[in-house]
Coordinates of C-alpha atoms and ligand atoms in Angstrom, one line a residue:
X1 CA -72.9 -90.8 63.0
X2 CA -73.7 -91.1 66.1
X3 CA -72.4 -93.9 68.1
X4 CA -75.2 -97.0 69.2
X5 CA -73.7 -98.2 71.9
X6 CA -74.9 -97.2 75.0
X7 CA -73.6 -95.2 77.7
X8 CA -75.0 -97.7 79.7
X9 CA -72.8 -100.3 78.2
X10 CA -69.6 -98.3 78.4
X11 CA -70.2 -96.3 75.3
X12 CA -70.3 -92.1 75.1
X13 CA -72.7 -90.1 76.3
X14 CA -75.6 -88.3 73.6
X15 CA -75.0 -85.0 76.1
X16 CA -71.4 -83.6 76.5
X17 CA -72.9 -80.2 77.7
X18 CA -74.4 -79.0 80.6
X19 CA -78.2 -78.1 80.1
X20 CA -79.0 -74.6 80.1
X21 CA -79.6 -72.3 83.8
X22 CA -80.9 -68.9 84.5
X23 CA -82.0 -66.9 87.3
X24 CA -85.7 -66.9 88.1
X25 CA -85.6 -64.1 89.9
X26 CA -83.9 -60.8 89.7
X27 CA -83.6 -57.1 90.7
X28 CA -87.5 -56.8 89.2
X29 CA -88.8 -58.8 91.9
X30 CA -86.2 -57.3 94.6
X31 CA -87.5 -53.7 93.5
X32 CA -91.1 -54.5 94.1
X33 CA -90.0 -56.7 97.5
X34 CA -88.9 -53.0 98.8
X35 CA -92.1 -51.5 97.6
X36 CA -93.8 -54.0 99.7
X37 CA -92.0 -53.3 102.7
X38 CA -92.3 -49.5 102.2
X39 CA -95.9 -49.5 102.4
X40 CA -95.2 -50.1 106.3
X41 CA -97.5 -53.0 106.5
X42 CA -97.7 -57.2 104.9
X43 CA -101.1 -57.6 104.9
X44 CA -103.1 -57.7 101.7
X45 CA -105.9 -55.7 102.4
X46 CA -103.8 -52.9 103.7
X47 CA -101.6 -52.7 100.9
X48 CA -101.2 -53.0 97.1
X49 CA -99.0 -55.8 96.1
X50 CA -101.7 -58.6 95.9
X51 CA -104.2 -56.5 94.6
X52 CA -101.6 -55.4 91.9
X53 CA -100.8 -59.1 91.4
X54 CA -104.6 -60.1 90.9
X55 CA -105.4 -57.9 88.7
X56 CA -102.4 -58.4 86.8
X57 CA -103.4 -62.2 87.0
X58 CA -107.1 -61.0 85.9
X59 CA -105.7 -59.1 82.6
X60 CA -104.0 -62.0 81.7
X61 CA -106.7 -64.6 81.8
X62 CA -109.8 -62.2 81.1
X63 CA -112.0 -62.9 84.0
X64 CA -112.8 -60.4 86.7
X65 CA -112.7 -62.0 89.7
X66 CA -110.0 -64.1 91.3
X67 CA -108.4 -64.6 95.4
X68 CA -105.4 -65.1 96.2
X69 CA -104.2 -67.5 99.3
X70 CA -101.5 -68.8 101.0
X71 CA -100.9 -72.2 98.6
X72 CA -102.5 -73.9 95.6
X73 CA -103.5 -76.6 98.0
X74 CA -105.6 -73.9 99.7
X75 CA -106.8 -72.4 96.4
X76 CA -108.3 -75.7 95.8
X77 CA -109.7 -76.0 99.4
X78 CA -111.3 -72.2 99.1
X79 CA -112.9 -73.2 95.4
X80 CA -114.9 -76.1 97.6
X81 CA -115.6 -74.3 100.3
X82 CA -117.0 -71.6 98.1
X83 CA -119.1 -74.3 95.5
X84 CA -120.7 -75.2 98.7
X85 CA -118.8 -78.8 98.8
X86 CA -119.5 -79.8 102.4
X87 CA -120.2 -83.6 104.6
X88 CA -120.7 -86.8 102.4
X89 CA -120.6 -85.0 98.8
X90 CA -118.6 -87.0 96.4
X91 CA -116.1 -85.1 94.7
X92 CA -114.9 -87.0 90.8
X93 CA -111.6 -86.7 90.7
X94 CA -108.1 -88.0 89.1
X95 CA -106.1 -90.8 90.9
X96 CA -102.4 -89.2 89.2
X97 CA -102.0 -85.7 91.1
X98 CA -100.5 -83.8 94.0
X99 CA -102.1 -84.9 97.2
X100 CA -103.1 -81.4 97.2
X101 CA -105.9 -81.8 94.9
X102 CA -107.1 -83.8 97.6
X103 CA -106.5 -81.8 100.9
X104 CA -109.7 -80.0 100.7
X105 CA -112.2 -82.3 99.7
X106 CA -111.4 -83.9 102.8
X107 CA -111.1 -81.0 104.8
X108 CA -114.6 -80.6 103.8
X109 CA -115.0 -83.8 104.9
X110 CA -116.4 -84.8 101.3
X111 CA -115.1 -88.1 99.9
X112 CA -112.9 -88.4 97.0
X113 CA -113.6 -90.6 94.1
X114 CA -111.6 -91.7 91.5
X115 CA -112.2 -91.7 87.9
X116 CA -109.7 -93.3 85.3
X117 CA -107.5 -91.2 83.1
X118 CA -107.1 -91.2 79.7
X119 CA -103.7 -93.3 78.7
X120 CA -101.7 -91.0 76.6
X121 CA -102.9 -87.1 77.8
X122 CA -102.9 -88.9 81.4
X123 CA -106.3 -86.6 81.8
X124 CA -109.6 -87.3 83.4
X125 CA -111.6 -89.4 81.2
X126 CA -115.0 -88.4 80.8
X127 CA -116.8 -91.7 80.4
X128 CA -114.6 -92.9 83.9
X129 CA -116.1 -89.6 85.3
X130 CA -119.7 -90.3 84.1
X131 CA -119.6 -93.8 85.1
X132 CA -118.4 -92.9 89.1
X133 CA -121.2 -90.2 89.4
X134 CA -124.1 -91.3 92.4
X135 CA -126.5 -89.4 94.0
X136 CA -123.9 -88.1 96.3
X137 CA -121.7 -86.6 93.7
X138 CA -121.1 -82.4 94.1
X139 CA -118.5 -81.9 92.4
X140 CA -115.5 -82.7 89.6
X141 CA -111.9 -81.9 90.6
X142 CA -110.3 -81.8 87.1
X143 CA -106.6 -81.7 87.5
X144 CA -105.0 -80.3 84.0
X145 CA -101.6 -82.5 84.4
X146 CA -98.0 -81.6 83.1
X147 CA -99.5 -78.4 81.3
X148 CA -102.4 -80.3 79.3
X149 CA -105.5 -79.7 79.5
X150 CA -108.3 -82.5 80.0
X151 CA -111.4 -82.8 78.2
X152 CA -113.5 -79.5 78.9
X153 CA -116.4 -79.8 76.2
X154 CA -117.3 -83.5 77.8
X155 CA -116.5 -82.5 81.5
X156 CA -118.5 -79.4 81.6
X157 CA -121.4 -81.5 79.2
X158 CA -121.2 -84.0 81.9
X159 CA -121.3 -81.1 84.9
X160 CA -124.4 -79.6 83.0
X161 CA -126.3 -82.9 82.6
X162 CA -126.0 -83.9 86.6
X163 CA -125.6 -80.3 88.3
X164 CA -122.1 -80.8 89.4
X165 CA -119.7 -77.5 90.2
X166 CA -116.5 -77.8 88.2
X167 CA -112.9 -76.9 89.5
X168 CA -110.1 -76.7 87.7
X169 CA -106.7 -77.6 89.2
X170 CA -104.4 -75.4 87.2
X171 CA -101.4 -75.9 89.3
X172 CA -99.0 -77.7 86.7
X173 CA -101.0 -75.4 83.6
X174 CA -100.1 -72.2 83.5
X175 CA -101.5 -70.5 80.2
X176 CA -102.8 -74.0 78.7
X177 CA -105.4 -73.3 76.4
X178 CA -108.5 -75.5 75.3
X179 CA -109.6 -75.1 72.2
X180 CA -108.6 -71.3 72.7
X181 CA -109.5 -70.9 76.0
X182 CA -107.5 -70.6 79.0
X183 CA -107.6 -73.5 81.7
X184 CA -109.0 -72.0 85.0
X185 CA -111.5 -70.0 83.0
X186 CA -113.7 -73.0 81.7
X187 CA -115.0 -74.8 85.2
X188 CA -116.9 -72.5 87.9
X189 CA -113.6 -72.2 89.8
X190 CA -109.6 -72.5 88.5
X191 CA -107.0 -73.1 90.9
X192 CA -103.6 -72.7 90.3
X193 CA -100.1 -72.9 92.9
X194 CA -97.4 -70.7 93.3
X195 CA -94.8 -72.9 94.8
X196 CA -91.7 -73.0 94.2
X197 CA -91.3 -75.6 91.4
X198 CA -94.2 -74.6 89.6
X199 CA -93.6 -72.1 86.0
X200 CA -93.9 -69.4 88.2
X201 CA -92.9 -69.1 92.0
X202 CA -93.6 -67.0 94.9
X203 CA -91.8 -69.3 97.7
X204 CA -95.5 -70.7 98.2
X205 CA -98.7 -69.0 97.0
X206 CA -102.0 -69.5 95.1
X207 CA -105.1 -68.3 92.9
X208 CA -108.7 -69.4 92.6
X209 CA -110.6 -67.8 89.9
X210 CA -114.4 -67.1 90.4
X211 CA -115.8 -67.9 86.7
X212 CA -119.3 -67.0 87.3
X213 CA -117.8 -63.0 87.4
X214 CA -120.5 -62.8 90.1
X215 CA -120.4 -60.4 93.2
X216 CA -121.7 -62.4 95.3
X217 CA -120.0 -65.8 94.5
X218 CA -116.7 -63.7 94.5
X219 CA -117.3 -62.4 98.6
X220 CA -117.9 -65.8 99.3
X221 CA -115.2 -67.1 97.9
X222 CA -112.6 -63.9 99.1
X223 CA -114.4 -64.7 102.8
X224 CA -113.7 -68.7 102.9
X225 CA -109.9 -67.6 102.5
X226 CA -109.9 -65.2 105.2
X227 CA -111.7 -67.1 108.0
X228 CA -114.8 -65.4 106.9
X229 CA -113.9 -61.4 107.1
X230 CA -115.6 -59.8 104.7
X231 CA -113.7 -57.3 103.1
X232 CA -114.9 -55.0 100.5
X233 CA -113.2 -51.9 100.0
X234 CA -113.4 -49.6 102.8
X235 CA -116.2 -51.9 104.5
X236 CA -115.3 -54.5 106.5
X237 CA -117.8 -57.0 108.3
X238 CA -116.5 -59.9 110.9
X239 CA -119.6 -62.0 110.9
X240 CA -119.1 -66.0 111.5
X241 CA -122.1 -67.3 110.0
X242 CA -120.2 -70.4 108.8
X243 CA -116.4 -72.6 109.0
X244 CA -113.5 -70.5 107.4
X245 CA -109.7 -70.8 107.4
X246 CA -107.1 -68.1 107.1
X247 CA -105.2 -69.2 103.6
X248 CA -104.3 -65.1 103.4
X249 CA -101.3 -64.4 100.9
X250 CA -99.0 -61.7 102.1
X251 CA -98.0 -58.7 100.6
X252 CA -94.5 -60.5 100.1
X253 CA -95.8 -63.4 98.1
X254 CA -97.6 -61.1 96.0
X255 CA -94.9 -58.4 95.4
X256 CA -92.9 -61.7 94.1
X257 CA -96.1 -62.6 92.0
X258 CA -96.0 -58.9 90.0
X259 CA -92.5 -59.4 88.7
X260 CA -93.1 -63.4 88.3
X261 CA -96.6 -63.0 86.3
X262 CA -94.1 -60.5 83.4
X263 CA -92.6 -63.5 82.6
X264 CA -95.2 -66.2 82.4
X265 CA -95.8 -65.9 78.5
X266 CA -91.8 -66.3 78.1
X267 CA -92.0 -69.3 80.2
X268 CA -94.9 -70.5 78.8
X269 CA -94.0 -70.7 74.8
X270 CA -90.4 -71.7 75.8
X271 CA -92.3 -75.0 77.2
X272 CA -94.6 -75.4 74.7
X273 CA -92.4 -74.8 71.9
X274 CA -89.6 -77.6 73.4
X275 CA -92.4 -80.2 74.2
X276 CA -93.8 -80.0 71.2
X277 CA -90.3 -80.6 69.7
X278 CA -90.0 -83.7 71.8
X279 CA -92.7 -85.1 70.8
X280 CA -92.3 -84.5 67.1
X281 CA -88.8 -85.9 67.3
X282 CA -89.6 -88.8 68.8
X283 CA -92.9 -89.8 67.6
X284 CA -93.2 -93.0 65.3
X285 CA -90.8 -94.5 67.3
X286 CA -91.4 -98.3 68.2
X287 CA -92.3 -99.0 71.4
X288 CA -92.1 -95.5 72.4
X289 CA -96.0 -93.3 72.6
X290 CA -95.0 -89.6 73.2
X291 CA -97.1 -87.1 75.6
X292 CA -100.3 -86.4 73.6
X293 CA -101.6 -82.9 74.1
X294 CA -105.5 -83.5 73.9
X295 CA -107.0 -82.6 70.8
X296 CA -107.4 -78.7 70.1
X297 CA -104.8 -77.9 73.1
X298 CA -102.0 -76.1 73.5
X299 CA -99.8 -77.6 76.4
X300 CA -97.4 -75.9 78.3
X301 CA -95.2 -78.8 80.0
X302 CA -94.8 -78.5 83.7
X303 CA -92.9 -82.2 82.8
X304 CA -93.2 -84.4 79.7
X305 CA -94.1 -87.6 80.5
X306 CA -93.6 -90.0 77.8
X307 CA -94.7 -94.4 78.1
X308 CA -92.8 -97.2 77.2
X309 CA -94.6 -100.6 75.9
X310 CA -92.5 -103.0 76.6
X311 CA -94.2 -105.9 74.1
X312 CA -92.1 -104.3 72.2
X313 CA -89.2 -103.4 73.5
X314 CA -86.0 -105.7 74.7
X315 CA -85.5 -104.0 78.2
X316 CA -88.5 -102.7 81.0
X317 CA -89.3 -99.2 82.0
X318 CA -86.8 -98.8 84.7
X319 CA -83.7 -100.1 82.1
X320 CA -85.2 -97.6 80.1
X321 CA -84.9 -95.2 82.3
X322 CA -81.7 -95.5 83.9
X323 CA -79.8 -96.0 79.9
X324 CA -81.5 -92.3 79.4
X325 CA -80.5 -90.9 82.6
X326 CA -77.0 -92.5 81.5
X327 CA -76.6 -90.7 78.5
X328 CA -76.7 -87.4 80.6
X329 CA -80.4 -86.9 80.6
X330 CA -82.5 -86.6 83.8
X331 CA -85.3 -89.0 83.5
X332 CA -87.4 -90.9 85.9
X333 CA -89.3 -93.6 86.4
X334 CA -92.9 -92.9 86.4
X335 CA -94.4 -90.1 88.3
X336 CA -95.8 -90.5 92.0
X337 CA -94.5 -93.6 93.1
X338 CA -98.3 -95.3 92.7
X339 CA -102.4 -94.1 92.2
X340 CA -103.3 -91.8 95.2
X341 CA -105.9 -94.5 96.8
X342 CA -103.0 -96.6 96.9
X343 CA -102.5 -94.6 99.8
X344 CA -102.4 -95.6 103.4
X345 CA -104.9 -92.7 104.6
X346 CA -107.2 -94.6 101.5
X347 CA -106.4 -97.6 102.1
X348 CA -107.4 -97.3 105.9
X349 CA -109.7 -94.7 105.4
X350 CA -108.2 -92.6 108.1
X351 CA -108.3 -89.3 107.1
X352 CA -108.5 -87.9 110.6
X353 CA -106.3 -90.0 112.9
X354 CA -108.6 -92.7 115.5
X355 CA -111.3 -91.8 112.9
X356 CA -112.9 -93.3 109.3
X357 CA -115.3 -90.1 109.1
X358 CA -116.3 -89.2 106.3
X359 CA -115.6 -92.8 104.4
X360 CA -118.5 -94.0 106.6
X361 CA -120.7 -91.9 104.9
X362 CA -119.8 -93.6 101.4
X363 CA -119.7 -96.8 100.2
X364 CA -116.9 -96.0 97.6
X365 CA -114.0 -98.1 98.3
X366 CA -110.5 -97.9 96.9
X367 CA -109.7 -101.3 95.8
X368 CA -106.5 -101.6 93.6
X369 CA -107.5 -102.1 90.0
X370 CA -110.0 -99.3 90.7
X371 CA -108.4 -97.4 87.5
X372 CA -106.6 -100.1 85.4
X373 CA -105.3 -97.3 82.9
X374 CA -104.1 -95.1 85.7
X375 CA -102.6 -97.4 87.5
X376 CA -100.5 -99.1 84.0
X377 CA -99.4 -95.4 83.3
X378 CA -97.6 -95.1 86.5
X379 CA -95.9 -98.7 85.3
X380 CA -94.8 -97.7 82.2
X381 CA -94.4 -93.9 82.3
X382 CA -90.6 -92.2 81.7
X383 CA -90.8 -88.3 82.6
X384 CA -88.2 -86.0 81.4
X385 CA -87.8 -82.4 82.4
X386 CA -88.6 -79.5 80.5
X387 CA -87.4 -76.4 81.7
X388 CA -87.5 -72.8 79.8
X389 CA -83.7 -72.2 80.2
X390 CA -82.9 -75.2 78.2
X391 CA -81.8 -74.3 75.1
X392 CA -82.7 -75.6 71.5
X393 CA -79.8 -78.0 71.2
X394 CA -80.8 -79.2 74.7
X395 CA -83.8 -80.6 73.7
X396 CA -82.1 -81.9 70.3
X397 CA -79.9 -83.6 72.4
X398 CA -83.1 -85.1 74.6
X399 CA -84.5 -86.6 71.4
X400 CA -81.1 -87.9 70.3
X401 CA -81.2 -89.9 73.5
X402 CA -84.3 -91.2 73.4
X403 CA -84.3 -92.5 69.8
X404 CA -80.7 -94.0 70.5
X405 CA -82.2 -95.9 73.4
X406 CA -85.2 -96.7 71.5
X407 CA -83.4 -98.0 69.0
X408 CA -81.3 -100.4 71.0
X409 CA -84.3 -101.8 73.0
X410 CA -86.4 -102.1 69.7
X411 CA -84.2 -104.1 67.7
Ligands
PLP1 C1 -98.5 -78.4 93.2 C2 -99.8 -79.0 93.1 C3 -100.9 -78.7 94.0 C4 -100.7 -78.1 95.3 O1 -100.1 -76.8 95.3 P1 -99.3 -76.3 96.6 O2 -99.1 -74.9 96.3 O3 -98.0 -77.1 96.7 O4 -100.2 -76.5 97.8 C5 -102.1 -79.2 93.7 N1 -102.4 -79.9 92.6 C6 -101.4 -80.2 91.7 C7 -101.8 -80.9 90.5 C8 -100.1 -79.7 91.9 O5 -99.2 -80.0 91.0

């Protein structure tokens, strides 16, 4: 039996072990470090560690064409630069991300607008998007969050219907597929981050896939990350017909990225398979509405973020919260700490400071309430940590917790 009164309250804890650790990196990644600095040079078009890591990456996710740069906030900003995203486009995007997601649009001095999310896959939902498109709108920013995809059939029907380019941010989806397909291969451009808390790391990174597999759109794209060099093979051309920064990835980052991409698939079904198990040991609960994995998905849990209704329940989120984190599971209150228009650089549109260009060239204002769903997710939202160390009775133990608290609150 296992004891109902909470840890909170005095009684003992669900977990009495520590969760699993490992090493993320080992000799595989030292070996190829020293490779790296044997070539004699760092610099990625002079040796072969990122082109190794590319096309590793390429193999994996069956395109032919991807860059790699210096973070995923700068895979994102390349993927604009290269759809062509430039001043007073409107760029659709989700108000529960990384402020990366946003770094570029506004760097291209295009305006972000926010669409509302779905409230259980905490996705982009494609009647919000369709609804915020105007004549100014370029582009979609989809972000995949936690290792779930969003929507693809009705974002890309939407993208064909009003000419819109489509990027993926892949940051927190490593191998999450859509109906079979990989996220990042589905828009025009996927972006994903190498950070370091991301499923894999290379102290900071990134990787923008170019979807179309066309020549040209790939030398664009290669140029806008290396302030517009063009090089191709033993050809290189320094011609500044247009703005370019230097997000170049080092030979460093990508000797990392060799060893890390070998052990993305372990990763990657360790996540899945322990999310999954969350939510199938904690679904049907009252008051309690698991992280839904959008329909013909396969998620791959950067986080699991699971909501609270508290109509039915006898406590809020944050008790909630804190009689989890008592019984010796980490879990948090919400996400980011509220909707990124909340923001003070959206509330005083001031992206550059002493100036409100480019909101001038909009009309889109970022009033709270803006995305009612989006925002009441952040309110009621409890995320627990998956991690691919854990081990089986780890997780048991998660679901344990969560159902003895559940059951407390719902009585
Ligand atoms: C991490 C992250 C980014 C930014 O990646 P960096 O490598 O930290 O620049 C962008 N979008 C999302 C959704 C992220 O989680």
């Amino acid at each position: 039996m296992v004891e109902t009164k909470l840890a909170i309250h005095g009684g003992s804890k669900v977990k009495t072990t520590p969760f699993g650790t490992g090493k993320r990196f080992g000799f595989e990644e030292a070996k190829e470090l020293l490779e790296a600095l044997e070539q004699n040079t760092l610099f990625y078009h002079f040796g072969e560690k990122v082109k190794r890591f590319l096309s590793d990456f390429n193999a994996i996710y069956g395109v032919k064409h991807s860059v790699a740069t210096s973070s995923g906030t700068a895979a994102i900003h390349v993927a604009l630069g290269a759809a062509g995203i430039t001043v007073g486009d409107e760029v659709i995007t989700s108000p529960i991300t990384d402020q990366g997601t946003l770094v570029g649009i506004l760097y291209q001095n295009a305006i972000p607008v926010f669409a509302d999310l779905e409230p259980n896959t905490y996705n982009l939902d494609p009647k919000s998007v369709e609804a915020r498109i105007s004549p100014r709108t370029k582009a979609i920013v989809v972000v995949h969050l936690a290792g779930n995809p969003c929507d693809m059939d009705a974002i890309m029907a939407i993208a064909n219907k009003y000419n819109l380019k489509v990027i993926e941010d892949c940051a927190q989806s490593y191998l999450t597929k859509y109906k079979g397909r990989l996220a990042g291969t589905i828009g025009h451009y996927g972006c994903f981050s190498t950070n370091d808390f991301k499923h894999i790391s290379t102290g900071d990174g990134g990787i923008v896939t170019v979807n179309s597999g066309e020549d040209e759109d790939f030398y664009r794209t290669h140029a806008f990350a290396d302030k517009n060099y063009q090089r191709f093979g033993s050809q290189v051309v320094r011609e500044l017909n247009s703005l370019a920064p230097n997000y170049r990835m080092t030979e460093l980052q990508g000797a990392v990225g060799i060893a890390q991409l070998k052990k993305l698939g372990w990763i990657c079904d360790k996540r899945r398979e322990y999310g999954d198990r969350l939510t199938a040991g904690i679904s049907g609960l009252p008051g309690i509405q698991p992280h839904k994995i959008t329909d013909g998905a396969e998620g791959t849990y950067w986080f699991y973020m699971l909501r609270v209704d508290e109509s039915k329940l006898t406590c809020t989120r944050d008790e909630f919260a804190q009689a989890l984190a008592a019984e010796g599971i980490p879990a948090s209150a919400g996400y980011i700490p509220q909707v990124v228009y909340m923001q003070p650089l959206f509330q005083k549109k001031q992206a550059y400071h002493g100036s409100h260009f480019p909101f001038e060239l909009s009309d889109f204002s970022y009033d709270q309430g803006l995305c009612p769903v989006a925002e009441d997710i952040l309110k009621t939202a409890i995320r627990l940590t998956i991690n691919e160390f854990y081990t089986e009775s780890d997780i048991e133990d998660m679901i344990q917790a969560v159902r003895k608290v559940a059951a407390y609150y719902g009585a």
